[in-house]
Each structure stands twice: as structure tokens, then as C-alpha cells.
PDB file of C-alpha atoms and ligand atoms in Angstrom:
ATOM      1  CA  UNK A  14      41.915  56.400 -44.621  1.00 43.00           C
ATOM      2  CA  UNK A  15      42.849  55.341 -41.195  1.00 47.00           C
ATOM      3  CA  UNK A  16      40.007  57.182 -39.655  1.00 49.00           C
ATOM      4  CA  UNK A  17      37.580  55.763 -42.240  1.00 51.00           C
ATOM      5  CA  UNK A  18      38.714  52.261 -41.508  1.00 53.00           C
ATOM      6  CA  UNK A  19      38.383  53.059 -37.843  1.00 50.00           C
ATOM      7  CA  UNK A  20      34.874  54.343 -38.395  1.00 57.00           C
ATOM      8  CA  UNK A  21      33.870  51.262 -40.280  1.00 57.00           C
ATOM      9  CA  UNK A  22      35.290  49.061 -37.607  1.00 57.00           C
ATOM     10  CA  UNK A  23      33.589  50.968 -34.828  1.00 55.00           C
ATOM     11  CA  UNK A  24      30.360  50.910 -36.787  1.00 54.00           C
ATOM     12  CA  UNK A  25      30.771  47.173 -37.031  1.00 53.00           C
ATOM     13  CA  UNK A  26      31.419  46.913 -33.296  1.00 53.00           C
ATOM     14  CA  UNK A  27      28.380  49.049 -32.661  1.00 50.00           C
ATOM     15  CA  UNK A  28      26.278  46.770 -34.845  1.00 54.00           C
ATOM     16  CA  UNK A  29      27.527  43.751 -32.959  1.00 53.00           C
ATOM     17  CA  UNK A  30      26.747  45.497 -29.681  1.00 45.00           C
ATOM     18  CA  UNK A  31      23.250  46.413 -30.763  1.00 54.00           C
ATOM     19  CA  UNK A  32      22.771  42.919 -32.094  1.00 51.00           C
ATOM     20  CA  UNK A  33      23.988  41.535 -28.783  1.00 49.00           C
ATOM     21  CA  UNK A  34      21.677  43.751 -26.813  1.00 51.00           C
ATOM     22  CA  UNK A  35      18.793  42.747 -29.085  1.00 50.00           C
ATOM     23  CA  UNK A  36      19.575  39.083 -28.486  1.00 47.00           C
ATOM     24  CA  UNK A  37      19.777  39.705 -24.752  1.00 48.00           C
ATOM     25  CA  UNK A  38      16.511  41.561 -24.757  1.00 49.00           C
ATOM     26  CA  UNK A  39      14.908  38.863 -26.852  1.00 52.00           C
ATOM     27  CA  UNK A  40      16.243  36.381 -24.349  1.00 51.00           C
ATOM     28  CA  UNK A  41      14.722  38.332 -21.460  1.00 50.00           C
ATOM     29  CA  UNK A  42      11.512  38.649 -23.327  1.00 53.00           C
ATOM     30  CA  UNK A  43      11.405  34.955 -24.082  1.00 52.00           C
ATOM     31  CA  UNK A  44      11.938  34.297 -20.382  1.00 56.00           C
ATOM     32  CA  UNK A  45       9.075  36.572 -19.485  1.00 58.00           C
ATOM     33  CA  UNK A  46       6.858  34.814 -21.968  1.00 66.00           C
ATOM     34  CA  UNK A  47       7.854  31.457 -20.534  1.00 73.00           C
ATOM     35  CA  UNK A  48       6.818  32.461 -16.996  1.00 69.00           C
ATOM     36  CA  UNK A  49       4.206  29.910 -16.034  1.00 68.00           C
ATOM     37  CA  UNK A  50       0.692  31.197 -15.736  1.00 69.00           C
ATOM     38  CA  UNK A  51      -0.425  30.521 -12.138  1.00 64.00           C
ATOM     39  CA  UNK A  52      -1.726  26.981 -12.399  1.00 62.00           C
ATOM     40  CA  UNK A  53      -5.201  26.054 -11.356  1.00 74.00           C
ATOM     41  CA  UNK A  54      -4.807  22.935  -9.271  1.00 76.00           C
ATOM     42  CA  UNK A  55      -7.580  20.484  -9.003  1.00 86.00           C
ATOM     43  CA  UNK A  56      -7.603  18.518  -5.760  1.00 90.00           C
ATOM     44  CA  UNK A  57      -7.616  14.766  -6.275  1.00 94.00           C
ATOM     45  CA  UNK A  58      -8.733  13.542  -2.846  1.00 96.00           C
ATOM     46  CA  UNK A  59     -11.361  14.688  -0.348  1.00 97.00           C
ATOM     47  CA  UNK A  60     -10.724  16.800   2.743  1.00 97.00           C
ATOM     48  CA  UNK A  61     -11.853  13.783   4.752  1.00 96.00           C
ATOM     49  CA  UNK A  62      -9.181  11.580   3.146  1.00 96.00           C
ATOM     50  CA  UNK A  63      -6.540  14.291   3.462  1.00 97.00           C
ATOM     51  CA  UNK A  64      -7.300  14.630   7.161  1.00 97.00           C
ATOM     52  CA  UNK A  65      -7.091  10.953   7.948  1.00 96.00           C
ATOM     53  CA  UNK A  66      -4.194   9.874   5.769  1.00 95.00           C
ATOM     54  CA  UNK A  67      -1.962  12.898   6.097  1.00 96.00           C
ATOM     55  CA  UNK A  68      -2.881  15.479   8.737  1.00 98.00           C
ATOM     56  CA  UNK A  69      -3.879  12.989  11.406  1.00 97.00           C
ATOM     57  CA  UNK A  70      -0.968  10.628  10.803  1.00 95.00           C
ATOM     58  CA  UNK A  71       1.620  13.376  10.873  1.00 97.00           C
ATOM     59  CA  UNK A  72       0.112  14.960  14.001  1.00 97.00           C
ATOM     60  CA  UNK A  73       0.093  11.772  15.993  1.00 96.00           C
ATOM     61  CA  UNK A  74       3.802  11.265  15.416  1.00 97.00           C
ATOM     62  CA  UNK A  75       4.288  14.667  17.066  1.00 98.00           C
ATOM     63  CA  UNK A  76       1.831  14.052  19.913  1.00 97.00           C
ATOM     64  CA  UNK A  77       3.131  10.569  20.622  1.00 97.00           C
ATOM     65  CA  UNK A  78       6.376  11.926  22.046  1.00 97.00           C
ATOM     66  CA  UNK A  79       4.383  13.030  25.088  1.00 96.00           C
ATOM     67  CA  UNK A  80       3.598   9.439  25.928  1.00 95.00           C
ATOM     68  CA  UNK A  81       5.703   7.671  28.492  1.00 95.00           C
ATOM     69  CA  UNK A  82       8.911   6.392  26.919  1.00 95.00           C
ATOM     70  CA  UNK A  83       8.241   8.003  23.523  1.00 95.00           C
ATOM     71  CA  UNK A  84      10.362  11.142  23.870  1.00 97.00           C
ATOM     72  CA  UNK A  85      12.959  11.409  21.094  1.00 97.00           C
ATOM     73  CA  UNK A  86      16.108   9.558  22.100  1.00 97.00           C
ATOM     74  CA  UNK A  87      18.443  10.034  19.197  1.00 98.00           C
ATOM     75  CA  UNK A  88      19.112  12.001  16.051  1.00 98.00           C
ATOM     76  CA  UNK A  89      16.853   9.760  13.950  1.00 98.00           C
ATOM     77  CA  UNK A  90      13.920  10.371  16.333  1.00 98.00           C
ATOM     78  CA  UNK A  91      14.374  14.130  16.081  1.00 98.00           C
ATOM     79  CA  UNK A  92      14.592  13.977  12.294  1.00 98.00           C
ATOM     80  CA  UNK A  93      11.384  11.953  12.285  1.00 98.00           C
ATOM     81  CA  UNK A  94       9.687  14.785  14.176  1.00 98.00           C
ATOM     82  CA  UNK A  95      11.079  17.368  11.783  1.00 98.00           C
ATOM     83  CA  UNK A  96       9.747  15.378   8.816  1.00 98.00           C
ATOM     84  CA  UNK A  97       6.257  15.113  10.222  1.00 98.00           C
ATOM     85  CA  UNK A  98       6.081  18.743  11.290  1.00 98.00           C
ATOM     86  CA  UNK A  99       7.115  19.661   7.738  1.00 98.00           C
ATOM     87  CA  UNK A 100       4.436  17.384   6.281  1.00 98.00           C
ATOM     88  CA  UNK A 101       1.836  19.001   8.464  1.00 98.00           C
ATOM     89  CA  UNK A 102       2.818  22.513   7.483  1.00 98.00           C
ATOM     90  CA  UNK A 103       2.632  21.507   3.809  1.00 97.00           C
ATOM     91  CA  UNK A 104      -0.756  19.863   4.339  1.00 98.00           C
ATOM     92  CA  UNK A 105      -2.028  23.156   5.722  1.00 97.00           C
ATOM     93  CA  UNK A 106      -1.571  24.754   2.318  1.00 95.00           C
ATOM     94  CA  UNK A 107      -3.257  21.880   0.558  1.00 94.00           C
ATOM     95  CA  UNK A 108      -6.260  21.980   2.895  1.00 96.00           C
ATOM     96  CA  UNK A 109      -6.947  25.452   1.585  1.00 95.00           C
ATOM     97  CA  UNK A 110      -7.518  23.998  -1.878  1.00 93.00           C
ATOM     98  CA  UNK A 111     -10.370  21.891  -0.577  1.00 94.00           C
ATOM     99  CA  UNK A 112     -10.972  18.460  -2.008  1.00 95.00           C
ATOM    100  CA  UNK A 113     -13.184  16.197  -4.021  1.00 96.00           C
ATOM    101  CA  UNK A 114     -15.722  15.613  -1.236  1.00 96.00           C
ATOM    102  CA  UNK A 115     -19.229  16.937  -1.762  1.00 95.00           C
ATOM    103  CA  UNK A 116     -19.042  19.523   0.998  1.00 94.00           C
ATOM    104  CA  UNK A 117     -15.399  20.474   0.346  1.00 95.00           C
ATOM    105  CA  UNK A 118     -15.834  23.353  -2.130  1.00 93.00           C
ATOM    106  CA  UNK A 119     -18.354  24.949   0.230  1.00 95.00           C
ATOM    107  CA  UNK A 120     -16.026  24.728   3.232  1.00 96.00           C
ATOM    108  CA  UNK A 121     -13.132  26.326   1.396  1.00 95.00           C
ATOM    109  CA  UNK A 122     -15.240  29.338   0.512  1.00 94.00           C
ATOM    110  CA  UNK A 123     -16.361  29.986   4.066  1.00 95.00           C
ATOM    111  CA  UNK A 124     -14.807  32.629   6.257  1.00 92.00           C
ATOM    112  CA  UNK A 125     -12.613  30.961   8.818  1.00 95.00           C
ATOM    113  CA  UNK A 126     -11.425  28.050   6.699  1.00 97.00           C
ATOM    114  CA  UNK A 127      -8.230  29.787   5.667  1.00 97.00           C
ATOM    115  CA  UNK A 128      -7.526  31.236   9.125  1.00 97.00           C
ATOM    116  CA  UNK A 129      -7.995  27.827  10.719  1.00 97.00           C
ATOM    117  CA  UNK A 130      -5.696  26.212   8.179  1.00 98.00           C
ATOM    118  CA  UNK A 131      -3.152  28.963   8.804  1.00 98.00           C
ATOM    119  CA  UNK A 132      -3.328  28.369  12.554  1.00 98.00           C
ATOM    120  CA  UNK A 133      -2.487  24.735  11.869  1.00 98.00           C
ATOM    121  CA  UNK A 134       0.436  25.776   9.668  1.00 98.00           C
ATOM    122  CA  UNK A 135       1.740  28.128  12.378  1.00 98.00           C
ATOM    123  CA  UNK A 136       1.608  25.376  15.005  1.00 98.00           C
ATOM    124  CA  UNK A 137       3.291  22.901  12.646  1.00 98.00           C
ATOM    125  CA  UNK A 138       6.075  25.404  11.909  1.00 98.00           C
ATOM    126  CA  UNK A 139       6.527  25.994  15.644  1.00 98.00           C
ATOM    127  CA  UNK A 140       6.808  22.217  16.076  1.00 98.00           C
ATOM    128  CA  UNK A 141       9.362  22.158  13.277  1.00 98.00           C
ATOM    129  CA  UNK A 142      11.557  24.851  14.743  1.00 98.00           C
ATOM    130  CA  UNK A 143      11.317  23.295  18.218  1.00 98.00           C
ATOM    131  CA  UNK A 144      12.341  19.921  16.788  1.00 98.00           C
ATOM    132  CA  UNK A 145      15.199  21.531  14.890  1.00 98.00           C
ATOM    133  CA  UNK A 146      16.503  23.052  18.089  1.00 98.00           C
ATOM    134  CA  UNK A 147      16.026  19.688  19.822  1.00 98.00           C
ATOM    135  CA  UNK A 148      13.856  21.327  22.448  1.00 98.00           C
ATOM    136  CA  UNK A 149      11.366  18.854  23.866  1.00 97.00           C
ATOM    137  CA  UNK A 150       9.539  21.417  25.999  1.00 97.00           C
ATOM    138  CA  UNK A 151       9.016  23.648  22.986  1.00 98.00           C
ATOM    139  CA  UNK A 152       7.717  20.704  20.920  1.00 98.00           C
ATOM    140  CA  UNK A 153       5.200  19.907  23.637  1.00 98.00           C
ATOM    141  CA  UNK A 154       4.085  23.528  23.747  1.00 98.00           C
ATOM    142  CA  UNK A 155       3.673  23.654  19.962  1.00 98.00           C
ATOM    143  CA  UNK A 156       1.791  20.358  20.164  1.00 98.00           C
ATOM    144  CA  UNK A 157      -0.734  22.094  22.400  1.00 98.00           C
ATOM    145  CA  UNK A 158      -1.232  24.835  19.822  1.00 98.00           C
ATOM    146  CA  UNK A 159      -1.621  22.135  17.210  1.00 98.00           C
ATOM    147  CA  UNK A 160      -4.465  20.439  19.104  1.00 97.00           C
ATOM    148  CA  UNK A 161      -6.125  23.823  19.496  1.00 97.00           C
ATOM    149  CA  UNK A 162      -5.884  24.441  15.744  1.00 97.00           C
ATOM    150  CA  UNK A 163      -7.523  21.099  14.918  1.00 97.00           C
ATOM    151  CA  UNK A 164     -10.280  21.673  17.429  1.00 97.00           C
ATOM    152  CA  UNK A 165     -10.877  25.224  16.284  1.00 96.00           C
ATOM    153  CA  UNK A 166     -11.566  24.151  12.729  1.00 97.00           C
ATOM    154  CA  UNK A 167     -13.481  21.007  13.685  1.00 96.00           C
ATOM    155  CA  UNK A 168     -15.825  22.996  15.923  1.00 96.00           C
ATOM    156  CA  UNK A 169     -16.615  25.292  13.034  1.00 95.00           C
ATOM    157  CA  UNK A 170     -16.742  22.867  10.133  1.00 95.00           C
ATOM    158  CA  UNK A 171     -16.501  19.195  10.909  1.00 92.00           C
ATOM    159  CA  UNK A 172     -19.721  17.209  10.614  1.00 89.00           C
ATOM    160  CA  UNK A 173     -20.581  14.700  13.348  1.00 87.00           C
ATOM    161  CA  UNK A 174     -19.597  11.792  11.186  1.00 86.00           C
ATOM    162  CA  UNK A 175     -16.916  11.862   8.513  1.00 89.00           C
ATOM    163  CA  UNK A 176     -18.699  12.790   5.292  1.00 87.00           C
ATOM    164  CA  UNK A 177     -17.088   9.964   3.358  1.00 86.00           C
ATOM    165  CA  UNK A 178     -16.941   7.636   6.305  1.00 85.00           C
ATOM    166  CA  UNK A 179     -13.141   7.755   6.437  1.00 86.00           C
ATOM    167  CA  UNK A 180     -11.959   7.661  10.031  1.00 83.00           C
ATOM    168  CA  UNK A 181      -8.568   6.918  11.368  1.00 74.00           C
ATOM    169  CA  UNK A 182      -8.292   3.264  12.203  1.00 66.00           C
ATOM    170  CA  UNK A 183      -5.174   2.997  14.227  1.00 54.00           C
ATOM    171  CA  UNK A 184      -5.212   3.372  17.975  1.00 54.00           C
ATOM    172  CA  UNK A 185      -3.733   6.677  19.102  1.00 51.00           C
ATOM    173  CA  UNK A 186      -2.959   8.287  22.397  1.00 45.00           C
ATOM    174  CA  UNK A 187      -6.074   8.993  24.448  1.00 46.00           C
ATOM    175  CA  UNK A 188      -5.131  12.568  25.214  1.00 46.00           C
ATOM    176  CA  UNK A 189      -5.716  13.770  21.693  1.00 53.00           C
ATOM    177  CA  UNK A 190      -8.853  11.891  20.859  1.00 52.00           C
ATOM    178  CA  UNK A 191     -10.673  15.192  21.299  1.00 44.00           C
ATOM    179  CA  UNK A 192      -9.232  16.395  17.996  1.00 54.00           C
ATOM    180  CA  UNK A 193     -11.548  13.992  16.249  1.00 46.00           C
TER     181      UNK A 193
HETATM  182  C1  LIG B  23      -9.186  24.106   8.119  1.00 86.01           C
HETATM  183  C2  LIG B  23      -9.985  23.196   8.863  1.00 86.01           C
HETATM  184  C3  LIG B  23      -9.418  21.990   9.525  1.00 86.01           C
HETATM  185  C4  LIG B  23      -8.249  21.881  10.229  1.00 86.01           C
HETATM  186  C5  LIG B  23      -7.212  22.944  10.534  1.00 86.01           C
HETATM  187  C6  LIG B  23      -8.180  20.512  10.661  1.00 86.01           C
HETATM  188  N1  LIG B  23      -9.257  19.805  10.229  1.00 86.01           N
HETATM  189 FE1  LIG B  23      -9.548  17.816  10.449  1.00 86.01          FE
HETATM  190  N2  LIG B  23     -11.267  17.955   9.432  1.00 86.01           N
HETATM  191  C7  LIG B  23     -11.831  19.107   8.924  1.00 86.01           C
HETATM  192  C8  LIG B  23     -13.103  18.808   8.316  1.00 86.01           C
HETATM  193  C9  LIG B  23     -14.037  19.772   7.658  1.00 86.01           C
HETATM  194  C10 LIG B  23     -13.300  17.421   8.480  1.00 86.01           C
HETATM  195  C11 LIG B  23     -14.496  16.606   8.017  1.00 86.01           C
HETATM  196  C12 LIG B  23     -14.273  16.077   6.654  1.00 86.01           C
HETATM  197  C13 LIG B  23     -15.432  15.281   6.173  1.00 86.01           C
HETATM  198  O1  LIG B  23     -16.075  14.615   6.977  1.00 86.01           O
HETATM  199  O2  LIG B  23     -15.665  15.312   4.970  1.00 86.01           O
HETATM  200  C14 LIG B  23     -12.125  16.926   9.170  1.00 86.01           C
HETATM  201  C15 LIG B  23     -11.937  15.592   9.482  1.00 86.01           C
HETATM  202  C16 LIG B  23     -10.897  15.091  10.201  1.00 86.01           C
HETATM  203  C17 LIG B  23     -10.710  13.687  10.504  1.00 86.01           C
HETATM  204  C18 LIG B  23     -11.552  12.526  10.024  1.00 86.01           C
HETATM  205  C19 LIG B  23     -12.928  12.495  10.537  1.00 86.01           C
HETATM  206  C20 LIG B  23     -13.121  11.708  11.773  1.00 86.01           C
HETATM  207  O3  LIG B  23     -14.137  11.976  12.435  1.00 86.01           O
HETATM  208  O4  LIG B  23     -12.311  10.833  12.113  1.00 86.01           O
HETATM  209  C21 LIG B  23      -9.584  13.595  11.264  1.00 86.01           C
HETATM  210  C22 LIG B  23      -8.980  12.334  11.846  1.00 86.01           C
HETATM  211  C23 LIG B  23      -9.052  14.937  11.405  1.00 86.01           C
HETATM  212  N3  LIG B  23      -9.865  15.820  10.743  1.00 86.01           N
HETATM  213  C24 LIG B  23      -7.907  15.255  12.095  1.00 86.01           C
HETATM  214  C25 LIG B  23      -7.388  16.536  12.176  1.00 86.01           C
HETATM  215  C26 LIG B  23      -6.224  16.891  12.950  1.00 86.01           C
HETATM  216  C27 LIG B  23      -5.439  15.920  13.785  1.00 86.01           C
HETATM  217  C28 LIG B  23      -6.019  18.218  12.758  1.00 86.01           C
HETATM  218  C29 LIG B  23      -4.978  19.105  13.356  1.00 86.01           C
HETATM  219  C30 LIG B  23      -3.615  18.719  13.295  1.00 86.01           C
HETATM  220  C31 LIG B  23      -7.053  18.709  11.861  1.00 86.01           C
HETATM  221  N4  LIG B  23      -7.866  17.667  11.540  1.00 86.01           N
HETATM  222  C32 LIG B  23      -7.144  20.007  11.430  1.00 86.01           C
HETATM  223  C33 LIG B  23     -11.277  20.365   8.964  1.00 86.01           C
HETATM  224  C34 LIG B  23     -10.062  20.686   9.543  1.00 86.01           C
END
């Protein structure tokens, strides 16, 4: 009797266990099914607009520290540099998507587009880590790599005049005008 009751109870426990495992597995499965399919992003602005409103603005905040009296003086100044270096690194990924401009899809498909964008990301990340360690010399060095990354891509891809006529309007330091 005792052993029978025991058997029944253990059978019940077993059933609960199996049920539990099934629920767990179902849960795992459901999670797998819910994994997002890699999204296909559609850019909403042109490369020209992205350059002027984001890339160029963020870069000039970094380059400006080389101007007389513009070196970061306090914590807020350093954080400002960190923010803009981060923006620039993020923009580097977005550049690789291309944009809504007529020539943009063609540029993205060309060899060299990605490597140039990655060079910009690398320089921006170097700026970020230099800013985080509050190292002015290192920021200036990374700034140099940043200019080189802009120029590298512009030499290969940038038309004489902005394709959509969007140019940066604000006056910036002379030394980096070459990036345009
Ligand atoms: C992966 C390639 C690539 C990189 C990297 C790149 N650019 Fe550009 N940039 C372009 C292209 C292409 C255009 C032209 C877009 C157009 O006219 O439609 C452009 C246009 C511009 C323009 C507007 C056009 C003008 O003549 O005023 C500015 C400003 C600009 N870039 C700044 C920068 C800066 C600053 C950097 C570096 C921090 C940079 N770009 C890095 C490809 C790049």
C-alpha cells in the first residue's frame, strides 16, 4: 500500500516535473520565436545632410579645443567632448547605411565607403577615450586622425559641390577647412 501510494505520488511529481520542463522549453521556444528579425532600416536623410548637421558639428566641437583659449577647463567641458566624440562614432555607423540623396545608394555600395567610415569611427573612439582620460595631447592626436579620415573619404567620394547644396553655414576654425 505504502509503496503504491509512494509510486503514485512520485508519478505525480514526475508529471509535474515533465510539465514544468515542457513549460520551460515552451518558454525558451517562445523567446526564440520572439527574437527580432534583423530590421531593414531605411535612411530618412541624405548623406549630405548627415554630414553637415551631425558629423561636421560634432567634429568641430572636438577640433575647436585646439584654438587659443578653447582647451577644456572643467569637468563640463570634458563631458562635452565625450558627448561629441560619442556622437561621431555613432554617426560612423549610420553613414554606412547611406541616405536619401540621389548618389547615396551608389556610394554605400562602393569599395572604400565602409573602410573610410570605419576609419572615422576609430578616430572618434580614440577621441572619446582620450577625453575620458582627460588627456588633451591625446585628444589633439586623435583629432588629427579624424581630419585624415574625413579627407580620405572626401577625396574618394565627395563631389565638388554638395549634391543637395547643404553646406555648413557657421564659421569654423580655419585649420580644418580642408575637411570640406
Ligand atoms: C565614408 C565617407 C565619408 C566620411 C568618413 C566623411 N565624409 Fe563628409 N561627405 C562625404 C560625402 C560623399 C559627401 C558629399 C555628400 C553630397 O554632396 O551629397 C560629404 C559631405 C560633407 C560635408 C558637406 C559638403 C560641403 O561641401 O560642405 C561636410 C561639411 C562634411 N562632409 C564633413 C565631414 C567631416 C567633418 C568628416 C570627418 C569627421 C566627414 N565629412 C567624413 C563622405 C564622407
